[in-house]
PDB file of C-alpha atoms in Angstrom:
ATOM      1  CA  UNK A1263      -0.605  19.419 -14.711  1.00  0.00           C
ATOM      2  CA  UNK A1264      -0.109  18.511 -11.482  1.00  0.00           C
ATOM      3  CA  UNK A1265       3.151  18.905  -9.458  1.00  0.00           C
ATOM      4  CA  UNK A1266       5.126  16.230  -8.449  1.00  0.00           C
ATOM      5  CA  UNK A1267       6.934  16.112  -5.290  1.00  0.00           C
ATOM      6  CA  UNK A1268       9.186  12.853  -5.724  1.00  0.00           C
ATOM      7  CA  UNK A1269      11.220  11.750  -8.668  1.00  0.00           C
ATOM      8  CA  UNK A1270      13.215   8.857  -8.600  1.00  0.00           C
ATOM      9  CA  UNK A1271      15.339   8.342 -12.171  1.00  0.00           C
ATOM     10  CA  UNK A1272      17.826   5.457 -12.747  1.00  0.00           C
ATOM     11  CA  UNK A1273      18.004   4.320  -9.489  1.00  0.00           C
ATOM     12  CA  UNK A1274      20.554   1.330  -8.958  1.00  0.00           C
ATOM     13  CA  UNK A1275      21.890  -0.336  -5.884  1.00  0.00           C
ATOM     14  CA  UNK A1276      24.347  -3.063  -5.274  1.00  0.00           C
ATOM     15  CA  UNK A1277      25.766  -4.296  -1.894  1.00  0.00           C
ATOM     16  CA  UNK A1278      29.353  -5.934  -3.385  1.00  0.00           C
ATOM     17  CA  UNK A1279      28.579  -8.185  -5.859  1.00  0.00           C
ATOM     18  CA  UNK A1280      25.040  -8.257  -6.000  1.00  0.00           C
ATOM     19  CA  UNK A1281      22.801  -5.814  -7.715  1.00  0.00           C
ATOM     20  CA  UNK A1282      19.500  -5.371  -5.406  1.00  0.00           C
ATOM     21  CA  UNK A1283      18.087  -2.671  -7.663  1.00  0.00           C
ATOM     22  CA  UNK A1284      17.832  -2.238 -11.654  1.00  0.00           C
ATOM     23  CA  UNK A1285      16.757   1.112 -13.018  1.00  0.00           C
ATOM     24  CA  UNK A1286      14.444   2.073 -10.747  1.00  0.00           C
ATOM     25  CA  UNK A1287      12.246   5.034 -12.022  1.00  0.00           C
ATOM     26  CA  UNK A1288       8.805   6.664 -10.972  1.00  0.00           C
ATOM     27  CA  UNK A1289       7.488   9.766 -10.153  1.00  0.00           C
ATOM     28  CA  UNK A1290       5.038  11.078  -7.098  1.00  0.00           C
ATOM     29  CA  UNK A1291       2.228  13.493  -7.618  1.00  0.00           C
ATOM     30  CA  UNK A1292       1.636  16.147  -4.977  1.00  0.00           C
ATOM     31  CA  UNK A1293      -1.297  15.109  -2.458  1.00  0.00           C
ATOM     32  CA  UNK A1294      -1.367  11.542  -3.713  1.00  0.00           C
ATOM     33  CA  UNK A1295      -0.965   8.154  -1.617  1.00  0.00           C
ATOM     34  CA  UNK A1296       1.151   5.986  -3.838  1.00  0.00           C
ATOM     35  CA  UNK A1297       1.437   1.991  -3.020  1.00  0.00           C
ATOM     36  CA  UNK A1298       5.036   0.591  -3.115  1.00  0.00           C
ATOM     37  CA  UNK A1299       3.990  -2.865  -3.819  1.00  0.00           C
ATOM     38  CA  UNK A1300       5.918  -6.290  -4.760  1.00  0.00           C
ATOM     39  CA  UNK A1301       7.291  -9.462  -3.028  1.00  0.00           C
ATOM     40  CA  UNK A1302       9.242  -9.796   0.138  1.00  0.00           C
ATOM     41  CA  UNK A1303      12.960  -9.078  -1.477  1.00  0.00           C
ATOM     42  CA  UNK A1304      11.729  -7.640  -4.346  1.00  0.00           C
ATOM     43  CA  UNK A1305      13.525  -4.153  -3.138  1.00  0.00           C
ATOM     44  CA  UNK A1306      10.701  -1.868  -2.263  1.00  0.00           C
ATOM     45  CA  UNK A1307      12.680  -1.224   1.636  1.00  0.00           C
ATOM     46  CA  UNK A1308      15.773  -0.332  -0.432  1.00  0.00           C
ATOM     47  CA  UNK A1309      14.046   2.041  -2.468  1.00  0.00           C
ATOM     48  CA  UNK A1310      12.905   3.850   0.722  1.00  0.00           C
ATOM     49  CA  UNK A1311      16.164   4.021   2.277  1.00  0.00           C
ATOM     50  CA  UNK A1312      18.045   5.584  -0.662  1.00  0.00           C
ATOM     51  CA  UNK A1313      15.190   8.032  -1.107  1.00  0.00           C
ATOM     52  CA  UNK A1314      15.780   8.648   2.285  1.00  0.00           C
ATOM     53  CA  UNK A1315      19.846   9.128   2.002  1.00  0.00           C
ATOM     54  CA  UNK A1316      19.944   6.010   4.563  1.00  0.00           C
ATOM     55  CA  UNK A1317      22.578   4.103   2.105  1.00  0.00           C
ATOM     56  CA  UNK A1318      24.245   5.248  -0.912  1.00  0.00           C
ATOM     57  CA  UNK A1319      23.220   4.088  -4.340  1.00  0.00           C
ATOM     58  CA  UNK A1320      23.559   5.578  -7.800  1.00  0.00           C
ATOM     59  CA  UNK A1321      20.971   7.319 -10.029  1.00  0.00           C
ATOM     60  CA  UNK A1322      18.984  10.878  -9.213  1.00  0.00           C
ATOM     61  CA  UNK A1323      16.625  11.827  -6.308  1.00  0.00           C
ATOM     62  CA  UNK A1324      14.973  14.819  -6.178  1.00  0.00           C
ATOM     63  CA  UNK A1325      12.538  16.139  -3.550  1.00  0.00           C
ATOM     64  CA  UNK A1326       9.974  19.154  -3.953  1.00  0.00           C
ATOM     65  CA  UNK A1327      12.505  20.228  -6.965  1.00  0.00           C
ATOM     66  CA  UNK A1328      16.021  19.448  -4.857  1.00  0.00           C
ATOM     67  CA  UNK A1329      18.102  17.067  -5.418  1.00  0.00           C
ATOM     68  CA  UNK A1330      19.428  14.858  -2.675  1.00  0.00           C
ATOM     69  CA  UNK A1331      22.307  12.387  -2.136  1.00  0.00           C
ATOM     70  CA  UNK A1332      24.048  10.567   0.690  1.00  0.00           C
ATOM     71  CA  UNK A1333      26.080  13.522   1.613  1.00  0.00           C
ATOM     72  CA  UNK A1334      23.469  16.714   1.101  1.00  0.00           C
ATOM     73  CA  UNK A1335      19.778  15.946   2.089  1.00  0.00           C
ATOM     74  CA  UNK A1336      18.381  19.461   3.688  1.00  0.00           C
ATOM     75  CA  UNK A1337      15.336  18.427   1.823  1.00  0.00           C
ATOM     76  CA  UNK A1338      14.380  15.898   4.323  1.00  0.00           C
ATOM     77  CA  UNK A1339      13.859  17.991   6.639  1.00  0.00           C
ATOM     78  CA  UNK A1340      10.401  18.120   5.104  1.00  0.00           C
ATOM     79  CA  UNK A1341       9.899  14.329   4.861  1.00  0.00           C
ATOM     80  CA  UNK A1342       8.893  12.285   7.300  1.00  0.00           C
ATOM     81  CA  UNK A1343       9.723   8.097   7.446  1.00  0.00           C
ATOM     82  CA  UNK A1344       8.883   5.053   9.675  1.00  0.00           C
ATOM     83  CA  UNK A1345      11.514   2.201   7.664  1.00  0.00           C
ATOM     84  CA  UNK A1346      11.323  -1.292   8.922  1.00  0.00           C
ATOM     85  CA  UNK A1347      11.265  -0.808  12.458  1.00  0.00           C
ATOM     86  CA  UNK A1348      10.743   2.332  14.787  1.00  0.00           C
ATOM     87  CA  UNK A1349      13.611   4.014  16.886  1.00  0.00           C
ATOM     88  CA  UNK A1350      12.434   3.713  20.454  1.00  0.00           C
ATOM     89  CA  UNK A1351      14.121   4.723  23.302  1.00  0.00           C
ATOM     90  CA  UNK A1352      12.801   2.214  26.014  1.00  0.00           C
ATOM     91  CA  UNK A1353      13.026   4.290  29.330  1.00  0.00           C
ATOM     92  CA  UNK A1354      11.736   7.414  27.526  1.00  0.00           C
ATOM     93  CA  UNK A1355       7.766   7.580  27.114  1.00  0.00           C
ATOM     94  CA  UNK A1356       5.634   8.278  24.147  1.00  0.00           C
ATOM     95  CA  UNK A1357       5.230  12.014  24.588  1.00  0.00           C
ATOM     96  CA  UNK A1358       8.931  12.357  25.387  1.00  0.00           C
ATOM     97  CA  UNK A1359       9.739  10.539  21.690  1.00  0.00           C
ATOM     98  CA  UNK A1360       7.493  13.338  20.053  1.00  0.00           C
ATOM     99  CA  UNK A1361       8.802  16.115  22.108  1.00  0.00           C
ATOM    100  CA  UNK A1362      12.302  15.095  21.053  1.00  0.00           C
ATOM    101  CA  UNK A1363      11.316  14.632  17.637  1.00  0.00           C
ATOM    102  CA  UNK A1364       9.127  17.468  17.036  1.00  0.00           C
ATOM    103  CA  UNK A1365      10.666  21.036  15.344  1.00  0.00           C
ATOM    104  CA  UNK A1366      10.843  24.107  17.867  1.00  0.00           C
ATOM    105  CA  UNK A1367       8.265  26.041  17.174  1.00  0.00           C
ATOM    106  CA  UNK A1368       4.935  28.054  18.684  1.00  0.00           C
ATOM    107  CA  UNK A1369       2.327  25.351  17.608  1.00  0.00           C
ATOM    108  CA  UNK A1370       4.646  22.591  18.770  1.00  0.00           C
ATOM    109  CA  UNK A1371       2.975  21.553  21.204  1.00  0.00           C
ATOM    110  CA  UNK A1372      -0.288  21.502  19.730  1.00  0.00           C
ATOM    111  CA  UNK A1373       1.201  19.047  16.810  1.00  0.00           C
ATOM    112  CA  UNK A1374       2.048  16.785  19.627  1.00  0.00           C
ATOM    113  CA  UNK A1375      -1.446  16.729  20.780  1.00  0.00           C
ATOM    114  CA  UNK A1376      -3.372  16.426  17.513  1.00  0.00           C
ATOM    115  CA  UNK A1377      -1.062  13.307  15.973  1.00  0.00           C
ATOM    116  CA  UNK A1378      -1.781  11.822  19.785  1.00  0.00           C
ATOM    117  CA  UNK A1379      -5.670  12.396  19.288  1.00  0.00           C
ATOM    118  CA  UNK A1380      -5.604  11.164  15.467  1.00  0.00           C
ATOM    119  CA  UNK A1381      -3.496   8.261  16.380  1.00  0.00           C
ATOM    120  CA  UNK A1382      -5.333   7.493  19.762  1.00  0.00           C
ATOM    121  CA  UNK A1383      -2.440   7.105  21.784  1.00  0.00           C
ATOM    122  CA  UNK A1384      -3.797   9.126  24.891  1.00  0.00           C
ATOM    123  CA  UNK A1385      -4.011   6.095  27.105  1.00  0.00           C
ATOM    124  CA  UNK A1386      -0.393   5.111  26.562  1.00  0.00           C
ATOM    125  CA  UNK A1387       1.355   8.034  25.817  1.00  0.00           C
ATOM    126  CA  UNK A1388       2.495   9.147  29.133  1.00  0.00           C
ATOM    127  CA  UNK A1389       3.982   5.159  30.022  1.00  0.00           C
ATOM    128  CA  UNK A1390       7.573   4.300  29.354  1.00  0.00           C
ATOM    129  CA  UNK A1391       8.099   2.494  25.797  1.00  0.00           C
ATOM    130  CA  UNK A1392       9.656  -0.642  27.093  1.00  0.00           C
ATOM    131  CA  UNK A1393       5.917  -1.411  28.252  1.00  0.00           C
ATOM    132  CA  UNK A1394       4.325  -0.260  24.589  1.00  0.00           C
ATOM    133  CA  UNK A1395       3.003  -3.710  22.602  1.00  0.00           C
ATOM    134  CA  UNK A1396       3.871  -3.895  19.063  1.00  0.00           C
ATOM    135  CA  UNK A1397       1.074  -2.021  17.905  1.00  0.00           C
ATOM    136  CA  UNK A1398       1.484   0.615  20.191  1.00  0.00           C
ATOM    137  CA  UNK A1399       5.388   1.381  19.234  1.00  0.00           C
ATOM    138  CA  UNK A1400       4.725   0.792  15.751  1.00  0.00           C
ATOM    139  CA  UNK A1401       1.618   3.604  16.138  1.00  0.00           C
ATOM    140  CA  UNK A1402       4.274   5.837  17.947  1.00  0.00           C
ATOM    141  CA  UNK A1403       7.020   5.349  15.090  1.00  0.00           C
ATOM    142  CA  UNK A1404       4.043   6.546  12.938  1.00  0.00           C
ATOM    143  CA  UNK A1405       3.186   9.602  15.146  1.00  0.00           C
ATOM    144  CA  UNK A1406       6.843  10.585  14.549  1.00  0.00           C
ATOM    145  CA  UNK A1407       7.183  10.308  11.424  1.00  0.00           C
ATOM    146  CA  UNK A1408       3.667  12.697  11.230  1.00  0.00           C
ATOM    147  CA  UNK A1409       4.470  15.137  13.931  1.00  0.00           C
ATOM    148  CA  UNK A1410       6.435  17.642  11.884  1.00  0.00           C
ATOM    149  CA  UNK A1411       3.770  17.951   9.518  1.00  0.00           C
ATOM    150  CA  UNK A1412       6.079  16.808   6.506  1.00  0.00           C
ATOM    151  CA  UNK A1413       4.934  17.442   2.772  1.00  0.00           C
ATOM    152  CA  UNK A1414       6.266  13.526   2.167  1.00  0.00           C
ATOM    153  CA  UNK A1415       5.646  10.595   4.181  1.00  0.00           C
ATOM    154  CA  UNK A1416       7.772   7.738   3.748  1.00  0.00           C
ATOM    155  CA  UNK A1417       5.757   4.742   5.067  1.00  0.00           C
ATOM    156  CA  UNK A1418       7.287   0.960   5.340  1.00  0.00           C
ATOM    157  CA  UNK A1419       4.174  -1.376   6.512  1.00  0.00           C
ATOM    158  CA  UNK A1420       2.712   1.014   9.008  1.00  0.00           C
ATOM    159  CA  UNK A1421       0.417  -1.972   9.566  1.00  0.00           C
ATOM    160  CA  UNK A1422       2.230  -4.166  10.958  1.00  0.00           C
ATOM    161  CA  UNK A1423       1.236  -5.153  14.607  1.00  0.00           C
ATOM    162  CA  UNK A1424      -1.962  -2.575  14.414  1.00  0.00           C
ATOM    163  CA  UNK A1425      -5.372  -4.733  15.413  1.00  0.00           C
ATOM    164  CA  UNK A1426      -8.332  -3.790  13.295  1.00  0.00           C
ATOM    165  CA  UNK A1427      -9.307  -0.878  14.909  1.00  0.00           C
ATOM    166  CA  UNK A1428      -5.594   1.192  14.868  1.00  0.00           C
ATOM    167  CA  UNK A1429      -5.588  -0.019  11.484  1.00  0.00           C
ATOM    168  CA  UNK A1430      -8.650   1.890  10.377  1.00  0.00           C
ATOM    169  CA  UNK A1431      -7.564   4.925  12.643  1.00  0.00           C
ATOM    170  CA  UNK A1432      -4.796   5.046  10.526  1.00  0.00           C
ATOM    171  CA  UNK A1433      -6.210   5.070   7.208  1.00  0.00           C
ATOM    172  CA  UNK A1434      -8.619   7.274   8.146  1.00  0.00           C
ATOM    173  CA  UNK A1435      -5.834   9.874   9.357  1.00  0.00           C
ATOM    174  CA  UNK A1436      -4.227   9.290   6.082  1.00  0.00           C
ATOM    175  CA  UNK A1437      -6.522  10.040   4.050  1.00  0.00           C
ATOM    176  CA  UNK A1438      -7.347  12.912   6.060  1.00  0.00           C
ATOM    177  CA  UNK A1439      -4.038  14.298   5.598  1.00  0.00           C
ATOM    178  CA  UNK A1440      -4.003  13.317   2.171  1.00  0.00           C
ATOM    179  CA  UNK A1441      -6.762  15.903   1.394  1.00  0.00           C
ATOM    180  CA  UNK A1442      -4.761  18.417   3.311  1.00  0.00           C
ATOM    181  CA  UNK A1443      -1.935  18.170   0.817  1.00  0.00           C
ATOM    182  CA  UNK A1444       0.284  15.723   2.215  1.00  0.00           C
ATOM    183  CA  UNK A1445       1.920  12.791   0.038  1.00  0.00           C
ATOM    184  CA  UNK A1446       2.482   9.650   1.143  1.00  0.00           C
ATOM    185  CA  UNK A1447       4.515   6.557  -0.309  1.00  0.00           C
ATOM    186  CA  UNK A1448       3.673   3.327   1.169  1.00  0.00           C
ATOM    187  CA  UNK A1449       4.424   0.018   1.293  1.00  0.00           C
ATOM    188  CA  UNK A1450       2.193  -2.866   2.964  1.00  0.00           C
ATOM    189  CA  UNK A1451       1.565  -6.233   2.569  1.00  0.00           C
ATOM    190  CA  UNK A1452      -1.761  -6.402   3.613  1.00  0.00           C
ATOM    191  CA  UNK A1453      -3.217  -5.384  -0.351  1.00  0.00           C
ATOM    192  CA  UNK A1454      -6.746  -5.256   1.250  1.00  0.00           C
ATOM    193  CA  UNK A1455      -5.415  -2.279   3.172  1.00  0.00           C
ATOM    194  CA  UNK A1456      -3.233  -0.706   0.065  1.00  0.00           C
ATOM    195  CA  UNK A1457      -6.362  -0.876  -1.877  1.00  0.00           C
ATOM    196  CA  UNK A1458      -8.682   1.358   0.223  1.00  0.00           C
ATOM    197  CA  UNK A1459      -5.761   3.845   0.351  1.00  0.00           C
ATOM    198  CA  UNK A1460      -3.777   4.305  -2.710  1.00  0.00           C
ATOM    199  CA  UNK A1461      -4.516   6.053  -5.917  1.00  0.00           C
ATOM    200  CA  UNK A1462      -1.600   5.445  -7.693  1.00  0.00           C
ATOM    201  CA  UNK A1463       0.883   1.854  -7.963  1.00  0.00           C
ATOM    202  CA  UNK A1464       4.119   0.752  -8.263  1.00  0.00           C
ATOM    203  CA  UNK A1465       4.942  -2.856  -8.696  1.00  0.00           C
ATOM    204  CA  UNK A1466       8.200  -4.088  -7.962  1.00  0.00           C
ATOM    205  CA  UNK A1467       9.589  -7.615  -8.933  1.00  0.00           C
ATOM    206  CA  UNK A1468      13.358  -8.885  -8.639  1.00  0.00           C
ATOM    207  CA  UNK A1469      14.358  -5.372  -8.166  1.00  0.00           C
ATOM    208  CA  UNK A1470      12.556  -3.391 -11.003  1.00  0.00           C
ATOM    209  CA  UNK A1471       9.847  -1.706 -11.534  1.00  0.00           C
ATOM    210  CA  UNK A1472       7.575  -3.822 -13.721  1.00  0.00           C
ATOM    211  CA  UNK A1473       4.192  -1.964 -13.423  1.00  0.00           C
ATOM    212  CA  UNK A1474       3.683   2.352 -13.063  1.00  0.00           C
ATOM    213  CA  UNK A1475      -0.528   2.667 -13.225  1.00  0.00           C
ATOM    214  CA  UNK A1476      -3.465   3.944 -11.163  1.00  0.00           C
ATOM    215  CA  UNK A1477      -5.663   1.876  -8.528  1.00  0.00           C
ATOM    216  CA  UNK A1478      -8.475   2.653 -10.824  1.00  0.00           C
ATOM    217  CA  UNK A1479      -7.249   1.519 -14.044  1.00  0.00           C
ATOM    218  CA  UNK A1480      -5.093  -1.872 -12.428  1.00  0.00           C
ATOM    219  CA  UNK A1481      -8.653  -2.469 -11.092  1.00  0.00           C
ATOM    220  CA  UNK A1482     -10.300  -1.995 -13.876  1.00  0.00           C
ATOM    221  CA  UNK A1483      -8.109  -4.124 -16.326  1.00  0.00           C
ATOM    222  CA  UNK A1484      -9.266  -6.943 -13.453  1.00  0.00           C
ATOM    223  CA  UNK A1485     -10.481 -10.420 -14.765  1.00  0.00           C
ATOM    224  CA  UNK A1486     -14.288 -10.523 -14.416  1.00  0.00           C
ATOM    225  CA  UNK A1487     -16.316 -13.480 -12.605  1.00  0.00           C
ATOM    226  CA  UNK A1488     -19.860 -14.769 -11.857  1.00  0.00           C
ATOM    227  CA  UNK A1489     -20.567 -16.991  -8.578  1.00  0.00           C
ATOM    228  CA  UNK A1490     -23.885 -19.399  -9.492  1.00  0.00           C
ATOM    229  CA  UNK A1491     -25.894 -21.751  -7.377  1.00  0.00           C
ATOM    230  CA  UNK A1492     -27.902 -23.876  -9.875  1.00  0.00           C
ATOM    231  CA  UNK A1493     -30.472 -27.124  -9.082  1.00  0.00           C
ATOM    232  CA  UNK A1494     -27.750 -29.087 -10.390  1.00  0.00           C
ATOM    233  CA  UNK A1495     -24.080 -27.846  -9.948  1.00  0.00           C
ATOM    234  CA  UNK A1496     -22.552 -30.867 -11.467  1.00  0.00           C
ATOM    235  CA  UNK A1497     -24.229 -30.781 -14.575  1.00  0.00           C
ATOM    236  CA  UNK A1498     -24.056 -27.227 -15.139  1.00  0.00           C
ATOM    237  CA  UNK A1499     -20.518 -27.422 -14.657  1.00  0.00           C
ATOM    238  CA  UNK A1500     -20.247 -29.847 -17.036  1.00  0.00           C
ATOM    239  CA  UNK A1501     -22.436 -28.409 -19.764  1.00  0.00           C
ATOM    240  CA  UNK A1502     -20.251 -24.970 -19.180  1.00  0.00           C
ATOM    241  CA  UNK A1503     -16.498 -26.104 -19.654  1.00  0.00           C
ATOM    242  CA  UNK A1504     -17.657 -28.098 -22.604  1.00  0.00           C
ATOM    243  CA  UNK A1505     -18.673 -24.962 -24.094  1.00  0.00           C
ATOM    244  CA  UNK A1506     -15.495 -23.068 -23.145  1.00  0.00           C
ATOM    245  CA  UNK A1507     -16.200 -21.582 -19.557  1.00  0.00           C
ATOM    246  CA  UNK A1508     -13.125 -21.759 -17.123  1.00  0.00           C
ATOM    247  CA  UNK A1509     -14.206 -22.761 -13.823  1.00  0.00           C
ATOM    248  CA  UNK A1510     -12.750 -21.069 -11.179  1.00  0.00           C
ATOM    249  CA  UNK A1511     -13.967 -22.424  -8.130  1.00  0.00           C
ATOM    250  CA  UNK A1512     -16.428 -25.624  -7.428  1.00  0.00           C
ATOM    251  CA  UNK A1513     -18.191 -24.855  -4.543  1.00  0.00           C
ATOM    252  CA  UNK A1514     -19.890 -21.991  -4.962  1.00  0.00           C
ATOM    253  CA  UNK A1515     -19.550 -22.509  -8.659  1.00  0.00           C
ATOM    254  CA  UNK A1516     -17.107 -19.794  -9.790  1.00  0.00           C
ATOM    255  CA  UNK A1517     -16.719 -19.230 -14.071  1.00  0.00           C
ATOM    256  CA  UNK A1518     -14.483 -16.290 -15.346  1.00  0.00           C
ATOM    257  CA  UNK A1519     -16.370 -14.018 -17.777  1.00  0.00           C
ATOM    258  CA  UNK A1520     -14.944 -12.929 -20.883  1.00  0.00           C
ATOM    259  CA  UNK A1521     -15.732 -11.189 -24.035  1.00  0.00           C
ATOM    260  CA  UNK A1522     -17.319 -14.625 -25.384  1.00  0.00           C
ATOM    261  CA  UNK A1523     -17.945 -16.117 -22.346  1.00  0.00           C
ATOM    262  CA  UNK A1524     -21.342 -13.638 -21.052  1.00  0.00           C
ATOM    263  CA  UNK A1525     -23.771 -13.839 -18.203  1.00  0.00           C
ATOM    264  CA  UNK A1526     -26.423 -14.229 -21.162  1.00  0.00           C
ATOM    265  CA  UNK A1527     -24.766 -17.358 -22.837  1.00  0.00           C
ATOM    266  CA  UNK A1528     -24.305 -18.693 -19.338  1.00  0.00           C
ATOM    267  CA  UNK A1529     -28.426 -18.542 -18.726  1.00  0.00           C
ATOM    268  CA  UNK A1530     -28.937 -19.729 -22.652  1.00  0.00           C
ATOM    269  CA  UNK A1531     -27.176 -22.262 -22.153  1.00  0.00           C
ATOM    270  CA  UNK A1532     -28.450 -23.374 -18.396  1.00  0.00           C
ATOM    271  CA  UNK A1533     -32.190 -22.799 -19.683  1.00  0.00           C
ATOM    272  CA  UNK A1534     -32.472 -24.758 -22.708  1.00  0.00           C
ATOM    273  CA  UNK A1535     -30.585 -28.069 -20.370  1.00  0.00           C
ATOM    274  CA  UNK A1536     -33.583 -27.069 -17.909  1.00  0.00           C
ATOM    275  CA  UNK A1537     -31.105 -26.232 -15.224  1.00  0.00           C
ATOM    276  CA  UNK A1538     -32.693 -23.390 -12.608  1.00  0.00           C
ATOM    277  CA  UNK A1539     -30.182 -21.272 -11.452  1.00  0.00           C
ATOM    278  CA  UNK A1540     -31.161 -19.996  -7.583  1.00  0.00           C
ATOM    279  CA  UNK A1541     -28.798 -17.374  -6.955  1.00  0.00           C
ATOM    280  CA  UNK A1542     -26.112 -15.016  -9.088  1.00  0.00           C
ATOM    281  CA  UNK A1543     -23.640 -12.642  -7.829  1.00  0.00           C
ATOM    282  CA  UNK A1544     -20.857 -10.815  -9.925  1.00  0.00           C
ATOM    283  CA  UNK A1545     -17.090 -10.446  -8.722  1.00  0.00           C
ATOM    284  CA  UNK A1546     -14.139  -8.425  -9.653  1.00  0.00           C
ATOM    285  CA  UNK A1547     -10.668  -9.414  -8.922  1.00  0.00           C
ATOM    286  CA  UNK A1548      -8.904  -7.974  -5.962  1.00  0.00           C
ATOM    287  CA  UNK A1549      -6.271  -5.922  -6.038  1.00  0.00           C
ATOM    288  CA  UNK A1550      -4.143  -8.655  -4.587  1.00  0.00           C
ATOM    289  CA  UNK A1551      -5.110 -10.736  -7.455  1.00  0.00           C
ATOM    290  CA  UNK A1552      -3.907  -8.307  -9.761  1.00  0.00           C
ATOM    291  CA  UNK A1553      -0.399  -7.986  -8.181  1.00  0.00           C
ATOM    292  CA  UNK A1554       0.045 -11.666  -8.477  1.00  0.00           C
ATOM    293  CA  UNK A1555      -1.038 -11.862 -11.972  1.00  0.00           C
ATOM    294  CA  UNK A1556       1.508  -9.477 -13.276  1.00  0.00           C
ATOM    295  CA  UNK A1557       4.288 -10.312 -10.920  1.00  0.00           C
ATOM    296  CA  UNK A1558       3.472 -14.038 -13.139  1.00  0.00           C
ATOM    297  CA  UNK A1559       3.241 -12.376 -16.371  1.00  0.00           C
TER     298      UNK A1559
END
């Protein structure tokens, strides 16, 4: 069995009179990336924050087996977080942020300089923050959050501001780290992104958790499609939603498959009208698809 390194049980959170979180309850596996997904509003920064003793709510955290509230946190001293937006000091440079950030130790230094190297951030490090881009202070919130070498990594749209190329840096050193033993909860709009890095899901809508499952099986549950280019589009489309076919899309022709529905009654049926079809491709449903068609379920 593996261990788990996160538990979050009967989480609630209200700010006076409003409730912003219901019951929240999931668990983190040891050396897994877990996606923190949902709406904006739906609560998934509020979640972070009260795993990360930044506001008090009720319910039980624990942490590698400790339990941790408002008031007594030690435990975070192995996590680290980038929430929201990055604490940058503007007349301090890069390298100073990670040297003030970093824990005393005889490898220090050499931490600094591998999360600069995995992160890219030679060019820029040595320059004073107030001239960093987005991209470049959100990359250096990220290298602090890193530096320490946590055992959990608290991550609130990392992506944000990165251009294509930081963005694949950064999965890459995620991942990497991930099969070093490193867990990391994250949270990202961009589902493309989520989907090439997470193993495990939580959906959050209107404050709750709706949805605990794995990449794999979310993916695999997916509504199934088949993209066509016939001689005669019209008619085919036609001949197929008379017979029961949903069409997704008109151009390219775009019919959801289904248990009935099957790429062999599709040709039957094209075939014996003498329609030629010139081109077939299958598709799966994204992973943002997915998301959107529980959060409407």
């Amino acid at each position: 069995m593996e261990e788990i390194i996160l538990s979050v049980k009967n989480l609630n959170k209200s700010f006076g009179n409003r409730q912003t979180l219901f019951d929240i309850n999931f668990e983190c596996q040891k050396g897994h990336i877990i996606g923190l997904v949902g709406a904006n509003g739906a609560g998934k920064t509020t979640i972070m924050k009260a795993i990360l003793s930044l506001i008090k709510s009720e319910g039980q955290i624990t942490i590698d087996g400790q339990k941790t509230t408002f008031n007594h946190h030690p435990i975070l001293q192995k996590v680290g977080a980038l929430v929201e937006y990055p604490g940058i000091y503007p007349y301090l440079s890069g390298r100073d942020h990670l040297k003030l950030f970093v824990n005393d130790s005889k490898d220090s230094q050499e931490r600094i300089q591998t999360i600069i190297n995995d992160l890219k951030l030679n060019d820029c490090i040595d320059q004073r923050a107030k001239l960093y881009s987005l991209g470049m202070k959100q990359k250096l919130g990220i290298a602090m959050a890193l530096v320490n070498q946590p055992d959990l990594v608290i991550l609130d749209e990392p992506m944000n501001g990165l251009d294509p190329q930081a963005t694949k840096d950064l999965r890459e050193m995620i991942l990497k780290r991930r099969d070093q033993g490193l867990t990391v909860l994250i949270s990202s709009h961009i589902l493309g992104e989520l989907q090439k890095l997470a193993e495990d899901l939580i959906v959050i809508d209107h404050e709750k958790v709706i949805k605990r499952t794995t990449m794999n099986e979310l993916l695999a549950s997916n509504q199934h499609f088949i993209v066509i280019k016939t001689s005669d589009d019209t008619k085919a489309q036609e001949l197929l939603e008379v017979v029961g076919f949903k069409t997704v899309s008109q151009s390219p022709l775009r019919f959801a498959l289904t248990e009935k529905n099957t790429v062999e009654r599709l040709m039957n049926i094209l075939m014996k009208q003498q329609i030629n079809v010139t081109d077939l491709q299958h598709e799966d449903a994204d992973l943002e698809e997915s998301i959107l068609q529980l959060i409407a379920e």
